[in-house]
XYZ file of C-alpha atoms in Angstrom:
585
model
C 66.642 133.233 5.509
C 62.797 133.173 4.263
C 62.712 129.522 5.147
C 64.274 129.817 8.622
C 61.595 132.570 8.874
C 59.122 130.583 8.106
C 59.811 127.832 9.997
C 59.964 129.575 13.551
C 56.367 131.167 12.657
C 55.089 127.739 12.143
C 56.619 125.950 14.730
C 54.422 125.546 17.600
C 57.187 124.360 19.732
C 59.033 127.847 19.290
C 55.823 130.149 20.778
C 55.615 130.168 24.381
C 53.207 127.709 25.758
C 50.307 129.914 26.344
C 50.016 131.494 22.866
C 49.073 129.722 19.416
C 49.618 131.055 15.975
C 46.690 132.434 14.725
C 45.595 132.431 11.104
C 45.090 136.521 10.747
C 43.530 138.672 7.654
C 44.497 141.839 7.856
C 42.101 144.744 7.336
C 42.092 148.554 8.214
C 39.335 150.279 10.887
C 39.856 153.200 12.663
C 39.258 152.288 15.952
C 36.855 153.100 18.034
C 36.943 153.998 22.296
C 34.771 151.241 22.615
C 37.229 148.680 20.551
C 40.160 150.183 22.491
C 38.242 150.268 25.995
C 37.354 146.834 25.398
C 40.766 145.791 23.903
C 42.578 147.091 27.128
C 40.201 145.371 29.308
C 40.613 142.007 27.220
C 44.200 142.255 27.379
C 43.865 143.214 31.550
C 42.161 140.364 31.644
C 44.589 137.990 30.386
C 47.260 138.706 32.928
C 49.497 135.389 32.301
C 49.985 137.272 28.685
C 50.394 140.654 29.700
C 51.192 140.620 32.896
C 50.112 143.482 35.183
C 51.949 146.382 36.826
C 52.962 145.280 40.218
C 53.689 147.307 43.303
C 57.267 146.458 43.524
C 57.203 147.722 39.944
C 56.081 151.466 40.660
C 59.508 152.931 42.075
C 58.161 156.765 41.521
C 57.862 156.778 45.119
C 60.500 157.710 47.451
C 60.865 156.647 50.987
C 62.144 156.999 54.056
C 62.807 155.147 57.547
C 64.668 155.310 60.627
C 67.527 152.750 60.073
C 68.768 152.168 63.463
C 66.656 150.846 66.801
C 63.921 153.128 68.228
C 64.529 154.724 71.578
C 67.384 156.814 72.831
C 70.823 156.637 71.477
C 73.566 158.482 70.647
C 72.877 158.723 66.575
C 69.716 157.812 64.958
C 70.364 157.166 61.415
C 67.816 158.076 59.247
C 67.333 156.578 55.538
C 65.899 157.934 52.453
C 65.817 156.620 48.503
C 63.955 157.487 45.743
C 63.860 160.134 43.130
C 63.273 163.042 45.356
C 66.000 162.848 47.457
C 67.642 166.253 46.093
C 64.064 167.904 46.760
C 63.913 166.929 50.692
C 67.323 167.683 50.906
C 66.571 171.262 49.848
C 63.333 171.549 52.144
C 65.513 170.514 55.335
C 68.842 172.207 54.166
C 67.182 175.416 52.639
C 69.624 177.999 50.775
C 72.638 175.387 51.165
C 74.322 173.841 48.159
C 74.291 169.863 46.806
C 76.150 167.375 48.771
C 79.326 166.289 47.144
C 78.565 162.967 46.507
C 79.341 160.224 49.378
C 80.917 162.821 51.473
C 79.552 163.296 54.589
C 78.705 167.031 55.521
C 77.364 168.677 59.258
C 74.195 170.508 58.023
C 71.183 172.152 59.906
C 68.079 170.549 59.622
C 64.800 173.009 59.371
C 61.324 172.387 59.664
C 60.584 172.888 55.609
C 57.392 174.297 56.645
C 59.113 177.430 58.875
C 60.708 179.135 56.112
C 63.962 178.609 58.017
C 63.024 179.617 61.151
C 62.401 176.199 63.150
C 65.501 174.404 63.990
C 64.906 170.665 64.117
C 68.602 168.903 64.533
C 71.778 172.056 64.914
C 74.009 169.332 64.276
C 73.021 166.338 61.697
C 75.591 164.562 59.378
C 74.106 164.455 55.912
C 75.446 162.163 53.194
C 74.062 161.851 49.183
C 74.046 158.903 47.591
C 73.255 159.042 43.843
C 71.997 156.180 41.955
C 72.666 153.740 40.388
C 75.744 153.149 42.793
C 73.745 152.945 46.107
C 72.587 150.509 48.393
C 69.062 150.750 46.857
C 70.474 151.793 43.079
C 68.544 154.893 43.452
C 69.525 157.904 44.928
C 69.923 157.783 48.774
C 70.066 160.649 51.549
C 70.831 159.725 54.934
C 70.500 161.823 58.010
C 72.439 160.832 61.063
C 71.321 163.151 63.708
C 71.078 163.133 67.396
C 69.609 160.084 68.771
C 67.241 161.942 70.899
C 63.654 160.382 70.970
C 62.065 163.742 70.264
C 64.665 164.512 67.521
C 63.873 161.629 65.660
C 60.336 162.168 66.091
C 60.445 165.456 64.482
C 63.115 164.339 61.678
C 60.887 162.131 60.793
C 57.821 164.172 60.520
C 58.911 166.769 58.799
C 60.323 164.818 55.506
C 56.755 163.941 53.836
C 56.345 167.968 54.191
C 59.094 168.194 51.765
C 57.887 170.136 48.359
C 58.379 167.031 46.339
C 57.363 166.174 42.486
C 56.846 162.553 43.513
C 54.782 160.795 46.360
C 56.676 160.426 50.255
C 55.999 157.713 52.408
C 57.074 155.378 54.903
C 59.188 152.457 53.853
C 57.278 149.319 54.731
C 59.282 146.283 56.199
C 62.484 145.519 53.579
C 61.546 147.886 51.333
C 64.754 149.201 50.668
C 66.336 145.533 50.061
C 63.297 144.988 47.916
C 64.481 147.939 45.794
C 67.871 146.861 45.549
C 66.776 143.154 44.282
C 64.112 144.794 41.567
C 67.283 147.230 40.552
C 69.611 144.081 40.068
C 71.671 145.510 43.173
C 71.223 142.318 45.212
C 69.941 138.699 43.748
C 67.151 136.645 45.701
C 70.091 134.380 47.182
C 71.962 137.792 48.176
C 68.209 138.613 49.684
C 68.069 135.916 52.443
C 71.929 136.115 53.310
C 71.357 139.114 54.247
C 67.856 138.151 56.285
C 69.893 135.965 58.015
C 72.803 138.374 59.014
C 69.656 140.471 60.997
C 68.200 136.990 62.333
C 71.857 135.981 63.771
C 72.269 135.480 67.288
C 75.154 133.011 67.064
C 78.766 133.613 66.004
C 78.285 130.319 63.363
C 75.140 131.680 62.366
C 76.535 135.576 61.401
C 79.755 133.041 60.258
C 77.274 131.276 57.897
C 74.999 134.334 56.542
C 78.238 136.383 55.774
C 79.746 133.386 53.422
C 75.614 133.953 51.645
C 76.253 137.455 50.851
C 78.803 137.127 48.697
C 76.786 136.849 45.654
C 78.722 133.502 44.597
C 75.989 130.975 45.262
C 73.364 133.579 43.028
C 76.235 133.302 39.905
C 76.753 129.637 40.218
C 73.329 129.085 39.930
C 72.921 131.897 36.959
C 75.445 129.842 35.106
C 73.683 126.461 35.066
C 70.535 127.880 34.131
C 72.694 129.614 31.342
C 73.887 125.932 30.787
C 70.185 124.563 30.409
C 68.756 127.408 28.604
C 71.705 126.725 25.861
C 71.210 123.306 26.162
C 67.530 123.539 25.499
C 67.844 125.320 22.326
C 70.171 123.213 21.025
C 67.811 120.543 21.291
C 64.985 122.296 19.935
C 66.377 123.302 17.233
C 67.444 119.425 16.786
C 63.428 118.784 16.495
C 62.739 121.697 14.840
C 65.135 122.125 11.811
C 66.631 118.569 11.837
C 64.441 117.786 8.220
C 65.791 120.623 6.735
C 69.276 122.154 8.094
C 72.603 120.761 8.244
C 73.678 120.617 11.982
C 77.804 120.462 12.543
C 77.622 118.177 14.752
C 75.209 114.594 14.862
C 71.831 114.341 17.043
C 73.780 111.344 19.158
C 76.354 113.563 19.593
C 74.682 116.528 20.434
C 71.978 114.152 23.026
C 75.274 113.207 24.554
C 77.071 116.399 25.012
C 73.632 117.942 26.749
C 73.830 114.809 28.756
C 77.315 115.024 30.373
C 76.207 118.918 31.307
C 73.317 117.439 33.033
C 75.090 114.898 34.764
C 77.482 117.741 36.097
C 75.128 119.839 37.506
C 73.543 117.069 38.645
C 76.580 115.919 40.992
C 76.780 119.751 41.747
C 73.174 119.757 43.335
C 73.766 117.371 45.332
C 76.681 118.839 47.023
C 74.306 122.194 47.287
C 71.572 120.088 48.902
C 73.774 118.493 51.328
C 75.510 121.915 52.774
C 71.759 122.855 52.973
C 71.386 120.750 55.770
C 74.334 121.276 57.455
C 73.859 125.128 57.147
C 69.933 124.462 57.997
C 71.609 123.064 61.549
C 73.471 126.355 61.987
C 70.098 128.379 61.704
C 67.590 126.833 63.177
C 69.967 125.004 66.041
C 70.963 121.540 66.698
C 68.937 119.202 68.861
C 70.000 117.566 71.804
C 68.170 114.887 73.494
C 69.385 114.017 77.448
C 68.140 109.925 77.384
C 68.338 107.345 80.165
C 66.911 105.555 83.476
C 65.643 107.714 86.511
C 67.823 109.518 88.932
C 70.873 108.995 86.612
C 71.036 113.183 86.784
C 70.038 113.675 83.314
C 68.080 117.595 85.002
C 70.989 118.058 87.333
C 73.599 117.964 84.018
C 71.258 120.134 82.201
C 71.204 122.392 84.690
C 74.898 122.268 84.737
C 75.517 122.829 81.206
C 72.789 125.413 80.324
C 73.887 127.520 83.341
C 70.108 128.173 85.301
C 67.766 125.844 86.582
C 65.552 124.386 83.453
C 64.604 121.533 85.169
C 63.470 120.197 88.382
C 66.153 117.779 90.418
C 64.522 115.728 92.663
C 65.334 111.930 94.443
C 62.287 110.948 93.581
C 61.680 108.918 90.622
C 60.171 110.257 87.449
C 60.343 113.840 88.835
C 60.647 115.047 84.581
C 57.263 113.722 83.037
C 57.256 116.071 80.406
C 60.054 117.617 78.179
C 61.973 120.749 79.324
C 63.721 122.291 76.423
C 66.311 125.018 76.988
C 68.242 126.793 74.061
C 71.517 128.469 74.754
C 74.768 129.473 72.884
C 77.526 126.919 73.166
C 80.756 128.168 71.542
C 78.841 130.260 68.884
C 76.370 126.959 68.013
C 72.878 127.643 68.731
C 71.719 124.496 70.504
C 68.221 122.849 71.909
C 68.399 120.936 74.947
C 65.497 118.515 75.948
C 65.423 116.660 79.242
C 63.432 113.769 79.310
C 61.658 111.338 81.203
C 63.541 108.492 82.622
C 62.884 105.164 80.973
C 61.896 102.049 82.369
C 59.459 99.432 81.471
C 56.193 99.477 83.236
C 56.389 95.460 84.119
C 59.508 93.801 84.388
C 62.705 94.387 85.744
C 64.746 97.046 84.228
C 68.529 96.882 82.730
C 69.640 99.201 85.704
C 72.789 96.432 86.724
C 73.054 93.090 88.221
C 70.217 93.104 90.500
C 68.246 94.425 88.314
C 64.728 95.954 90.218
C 60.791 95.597 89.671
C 58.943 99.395 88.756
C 55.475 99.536 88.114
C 55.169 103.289 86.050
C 51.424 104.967 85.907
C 49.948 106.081 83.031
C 51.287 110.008 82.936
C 54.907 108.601 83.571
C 54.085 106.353 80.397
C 53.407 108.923 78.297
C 56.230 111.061 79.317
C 58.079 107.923 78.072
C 56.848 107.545 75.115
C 57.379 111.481 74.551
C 60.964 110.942 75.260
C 61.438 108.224 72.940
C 59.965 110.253 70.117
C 62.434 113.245 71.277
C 65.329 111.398 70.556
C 64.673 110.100 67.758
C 64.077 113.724 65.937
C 67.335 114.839 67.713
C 70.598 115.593 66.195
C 72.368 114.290 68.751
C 71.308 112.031 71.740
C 73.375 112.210 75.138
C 72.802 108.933 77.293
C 73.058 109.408 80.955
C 74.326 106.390 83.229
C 75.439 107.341 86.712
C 77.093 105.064 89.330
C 75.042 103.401 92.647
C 74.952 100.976 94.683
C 72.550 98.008 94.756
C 70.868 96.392 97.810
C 73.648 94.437 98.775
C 75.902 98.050 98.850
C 77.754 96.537 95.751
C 78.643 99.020 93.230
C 77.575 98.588 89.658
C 76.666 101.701 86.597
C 72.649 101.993 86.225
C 71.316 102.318 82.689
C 68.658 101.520 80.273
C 69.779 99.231 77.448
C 66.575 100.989 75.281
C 68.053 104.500 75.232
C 71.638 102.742 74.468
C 69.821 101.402 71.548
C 68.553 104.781 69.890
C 71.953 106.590 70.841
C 73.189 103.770 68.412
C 71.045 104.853 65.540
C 71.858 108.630 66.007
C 74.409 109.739 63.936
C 76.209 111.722 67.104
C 75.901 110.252 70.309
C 77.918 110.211 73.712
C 77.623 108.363 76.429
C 77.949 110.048 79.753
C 78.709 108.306 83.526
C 77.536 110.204 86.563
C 78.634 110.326 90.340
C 81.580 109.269 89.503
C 82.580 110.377 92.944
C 80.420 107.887 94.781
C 83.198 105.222 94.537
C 87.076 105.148 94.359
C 89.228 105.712 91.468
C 90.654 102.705 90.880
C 87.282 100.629 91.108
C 85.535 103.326 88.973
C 88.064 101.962 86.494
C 87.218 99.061 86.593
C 82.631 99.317 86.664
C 83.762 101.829 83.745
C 85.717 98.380 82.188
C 82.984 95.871 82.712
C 80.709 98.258 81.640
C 82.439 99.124 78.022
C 83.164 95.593 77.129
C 79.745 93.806 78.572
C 77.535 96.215 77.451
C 78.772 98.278 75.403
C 80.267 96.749 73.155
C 77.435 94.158 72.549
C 75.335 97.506 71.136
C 75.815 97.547 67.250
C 76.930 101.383 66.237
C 78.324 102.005 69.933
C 81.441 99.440 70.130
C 83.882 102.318 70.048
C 82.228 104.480 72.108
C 84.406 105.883 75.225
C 82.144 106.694 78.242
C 82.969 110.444 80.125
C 82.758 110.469 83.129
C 81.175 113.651 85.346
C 79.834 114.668 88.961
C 77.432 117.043 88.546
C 77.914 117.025 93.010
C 81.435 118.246 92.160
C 80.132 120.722 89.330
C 77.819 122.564 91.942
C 81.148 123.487 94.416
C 81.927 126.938 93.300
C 84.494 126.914 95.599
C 86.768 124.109 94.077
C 89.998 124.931 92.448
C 90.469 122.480 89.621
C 89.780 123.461 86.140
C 86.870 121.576 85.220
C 85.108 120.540 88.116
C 82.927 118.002 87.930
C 84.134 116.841 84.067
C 81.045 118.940 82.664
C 83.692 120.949 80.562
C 84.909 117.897 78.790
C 81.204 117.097 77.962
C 80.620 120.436 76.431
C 84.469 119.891 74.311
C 83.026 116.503 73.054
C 80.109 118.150 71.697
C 81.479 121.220 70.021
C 83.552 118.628 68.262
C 80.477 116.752 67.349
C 79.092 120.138 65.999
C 81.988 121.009 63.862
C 81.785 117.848 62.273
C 78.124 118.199 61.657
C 78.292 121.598 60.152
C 81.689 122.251 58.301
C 82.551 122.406 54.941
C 85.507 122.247 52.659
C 87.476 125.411 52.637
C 86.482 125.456 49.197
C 82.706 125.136 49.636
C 82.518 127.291 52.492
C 79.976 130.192 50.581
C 77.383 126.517 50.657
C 76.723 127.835 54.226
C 74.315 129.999 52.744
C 72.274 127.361 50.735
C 68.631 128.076 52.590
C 65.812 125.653 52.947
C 63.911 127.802 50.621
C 66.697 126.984 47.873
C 66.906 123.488 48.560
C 63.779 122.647 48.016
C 63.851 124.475 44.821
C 67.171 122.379 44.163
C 65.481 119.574 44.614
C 62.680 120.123 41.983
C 65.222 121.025 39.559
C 67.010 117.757 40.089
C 63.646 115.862 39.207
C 63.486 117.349 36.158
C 67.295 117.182 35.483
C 66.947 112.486 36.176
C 63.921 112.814 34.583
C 65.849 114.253 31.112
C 68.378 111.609 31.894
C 65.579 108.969 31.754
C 64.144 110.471 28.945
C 67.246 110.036 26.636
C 68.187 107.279 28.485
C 65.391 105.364 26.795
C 66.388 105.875 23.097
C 69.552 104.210 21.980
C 70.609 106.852 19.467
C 74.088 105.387 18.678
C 72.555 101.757 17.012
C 70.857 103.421 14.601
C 72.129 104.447 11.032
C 69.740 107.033 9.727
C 70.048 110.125 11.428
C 66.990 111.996 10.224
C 64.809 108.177 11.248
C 66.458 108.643 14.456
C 64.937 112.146 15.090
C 61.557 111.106 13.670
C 61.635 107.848 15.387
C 62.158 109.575 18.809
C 60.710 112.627 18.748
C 58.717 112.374 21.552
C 61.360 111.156 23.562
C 63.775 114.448 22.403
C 60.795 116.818 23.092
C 59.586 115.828 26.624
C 63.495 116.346 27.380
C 64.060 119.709 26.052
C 60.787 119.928 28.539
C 62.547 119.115 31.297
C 65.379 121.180 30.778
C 63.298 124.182 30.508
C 61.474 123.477 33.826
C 64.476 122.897 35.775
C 65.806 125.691 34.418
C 63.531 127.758 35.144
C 63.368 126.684 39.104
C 66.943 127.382 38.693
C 65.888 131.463 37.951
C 63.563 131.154 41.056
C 66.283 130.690 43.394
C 68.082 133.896 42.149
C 64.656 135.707 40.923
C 65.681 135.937 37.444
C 64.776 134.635 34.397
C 60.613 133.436 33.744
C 60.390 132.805 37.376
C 56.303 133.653 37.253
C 55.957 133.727 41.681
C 59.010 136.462 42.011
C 56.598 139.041 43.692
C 55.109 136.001 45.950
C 58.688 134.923 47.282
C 59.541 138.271 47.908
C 56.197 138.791 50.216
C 58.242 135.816 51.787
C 61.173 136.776 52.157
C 60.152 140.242 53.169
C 58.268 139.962 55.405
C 61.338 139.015 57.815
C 63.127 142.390 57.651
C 62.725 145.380 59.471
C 61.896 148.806 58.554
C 64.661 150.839 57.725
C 67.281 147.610 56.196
């Protein structure tokens, strides 16, 4: 026991980082105020020791916020936590007895400065909360009164003239969430779920946040820092002890044990990382990119789809110059719709069908090119517009650009639309739709399979036809929820991965540096061809060491995700994350 002792005091591996053992002689002085003044300041000083009181640390305060929107309403919910809950209660409700606990109660509210006499609400519902069972794990009164602006206003006013022990104020923005993370009510992860439930817009989106609120992403991630943390000491103590202490099981054994974990969580990560950016998609919206030659329709279609007129539709050529976006809710998928300039090349006949046709382009059309081109490639999915017409000879052939056929082919979801098909018969559209898919098509690597849909965005505008999808814009819109589904869904299984954030995967992806990193580290010493075990340890020290290092840092962006553990920028992320909510949640 005295040698174990011993050995963790001289260690230097076993003190944190940032303090050394010190040689000390001890000796009695009564202090002085100067030695302790100066000690306190030295020790204020040194805040990465002893780190300072925070704000989000001093919880003596108790606040209080209107919960629901401003302006007139039917209720107005008003929300108050903190230690003197009891004591505004009794300055509102004077001469009434304590709430039973989570049962809600029709009290009069009184202006606590009228002794009574000034009615503020005749008819609030009043419900008490007590901690550590609340939304905010400390007590919490709430006061649903009559959503009058004037009532509210007065509600409101009169609760910091409460005779309170403690300090009344207004919450600031996510305050109360803020209290429920530093009371262990809600983890980080928890946090932005529920930042993105306010944010939603979209049915996926509020689909996505709920699956993040269920707290299972913040335990998974608990348990493989659990994993590392145990890991790490076991391989400490392997550089530590291994002179002196008989271990039950060998160092090679032990290096490869902590090695399969690794790999584990390793394979685990990457699964996290890649819902990330299928959830990321959800959030923030997919990008759509309408591509191809002038006049195809590429506006008029937009127009269609998105419901208003975004763009301009014009016969002339190169009427877009510059990019229209338009963002609208298809199905419950939040989506970003860019129209673009037509292409063509600015010498040189065009790939617009057998005749082909000369187009000089000026300078501002050039650049709206080039804009478009650098569109599509940062979209998510690229539509390519052809449409049917008729050459000089009155011969009828499908106009495209062979270019924006070429970058549909390097997205990963692409269609291929047709337009006007009602400028020529059925049975010949068959057939330019044919000879189209087989000699042009089909020559484009990544698009042989590709079926074109046809559309008339002519027939789309008749609001007085009677077939079901006029026009063919319908099926469009079908093909591309498809294409979202399969760009955003998950496993039954997996489905809580819809609430990976950005913010985690980044933090993810440091952790799995450090975590191939370890792997390279014992990767490099062939433990099993050697015979002495305590050589082995000595001979690779260095290599064992700068391992357990890595564990401990990935572990330890591991506790940042959640906000647990030595996670040192806890109060930074929160600032963050906070600064997204609204007073009163």
């Amino acid at each position: 026991m005295y040698r174990a002792a011993t050995r963790c005091l001289l260690t230097y591996s076993r003190w944190p980082r940032i303090i050394k053992p010190l040689h000390l002689t001890w000796q009695y002085n009564p202090p002085t105020r100067a030695f302790t003044t100066s000690c306190r300041r030295s020790l204020t000083d040194h805040g990465d020791v002893f780190p300072r009181q925070s704000s989000l640390q001093q919880r003596h305060d108790t606040i209080y916020a209107l919960s629901t929107a401003e302006g007139k309403a039917g209720i107005a919910v008003v929300r108050i936590s903190g230690p003197s809950c009891r004591s505004i209660y009794d300055g509102l409700c004077p001469n009434k007895t304590l709430l039973k606990p989570r049962y809600a109660t029709i009290r009069t509210l009184y202006s606590p400065e009228s002794n009574a006499s000034e009615i503020l609400d005749a008819q609030a519902l009043v419900l008490f909360f007590p901690s550590p069972r609340t939304v905010t794990g400390d007590d919490v009164l709430e006061l649903h009164v009559h959503g009058g602006s004037a009532t509210v206003k007065a509600v409101l006013a009169a609760i910091p003239k409460c005779t309170a022990e403690g300090p009344i104020r207004y919450a600031e923005p996510g305050e109360f969430t803020k209290r429920a993370f530093l009371n262990d009510r809600l983890d980080l992860a928890q946090v932005e779920a529920l930042s993105e439930t306010l944010a939603a817009e979209t049915e996926q989106q509020r689909r996505a946040a709920v699956r993040g609120s269920s707290g299972s992403l913040g335990r998974t991630y608990d348990d493989w820092r659990q994993q590392l943390l145990q890991a790490r000491a076991e391989m400490e103590a392997l550089i530590d002890f291994s002179e002196d202490q008989h271990f039950d099981e060998s160092p090679t054994s032990l290096v490869g044990n902590v090695t399969k974990q690794v790999k584990q969580i390793l394979q685990s990560i990457h699964v996290h990382e890649g819902a990330s950016e299928r959830s990321e998609l959800l959030r923030n919206g997919i990008k759509i990119a309408l591509v191809g030659p002038p006049n195809v329709g590429k506006s008029s279609f937009m127009n269609q789809v998105v419901g208003r007129e975004a763009s301009i539709v014009s016969g002339e050529s190169g009427t877009t110059r510059d990019i229209v976006e338009a963002n609208l809710d298809i199905r419950g998928y939040l989506c970003t719709f860019a129209d673009t300039a037509g292409f063509r090349s600015a010498v040189g006949k065009d790939h617009t069908g057998p005749q082909g046709s000369e187009a000089k382009i000026g300078a501002v059309e050039e650049e709206g090119i080039r804009r478009a081109r650098v569109k599509a490639t940062q979209s998510d999915v690229i539509i390519v517009l052809a449409s049917v017409e008729a050459d000089t000879l009155g011969k009828p052939h499908i106009q495209f650009d062979m270019e924006t056929l070429r970058l549909a082919a390097e997205c990963k979801e692409r269609l291929v639309v047709v337009n006007k098909r009602d400028a020529v018969p059925e049975d010949e559209l068959r057939s330019l739709v044919k000879q189209f898919t087989e000699e042009v098509l089909s020559k484009v690597k990544g698009l042989e399979t590709v079926q074109p849909i046809l559309i008339s965005c002519k027939e789309a505008q008749d609001l007085g036809s009677d077939q079901i999808d006029p026009g063919g814009i319908r099926r469009v819109t079908d093909q591309l929820v498809s294409s979202f589904r399969d760009m955003t869904s998950l496993p039954a299984t997996l489905q809580d991965l819809h609430g990976v954030t950005e913010r985690q995967r980044q933090l993810l992806a440091k952790c799995r540096g450090h975590l191939e990193s370890y792997l390279e580290s014992v990767g490099a010493t062939d433990l099993a061809d050697q015979a002495d075990v305590a050589n082995e340890i000595h001979s690779y020290d260095v290599d064992i060491t700068m391992a357990a290092e890595h564990l401990r840092y990935a572990a330890n962006y591991l506790g940042r995700i959640t906000g647990r553990g030595e996670a040192g920028d806890v109060e930074e992320v929160l600032g963050v994350i906070f600064e997204k909510f609204c007073v009163g949640k």
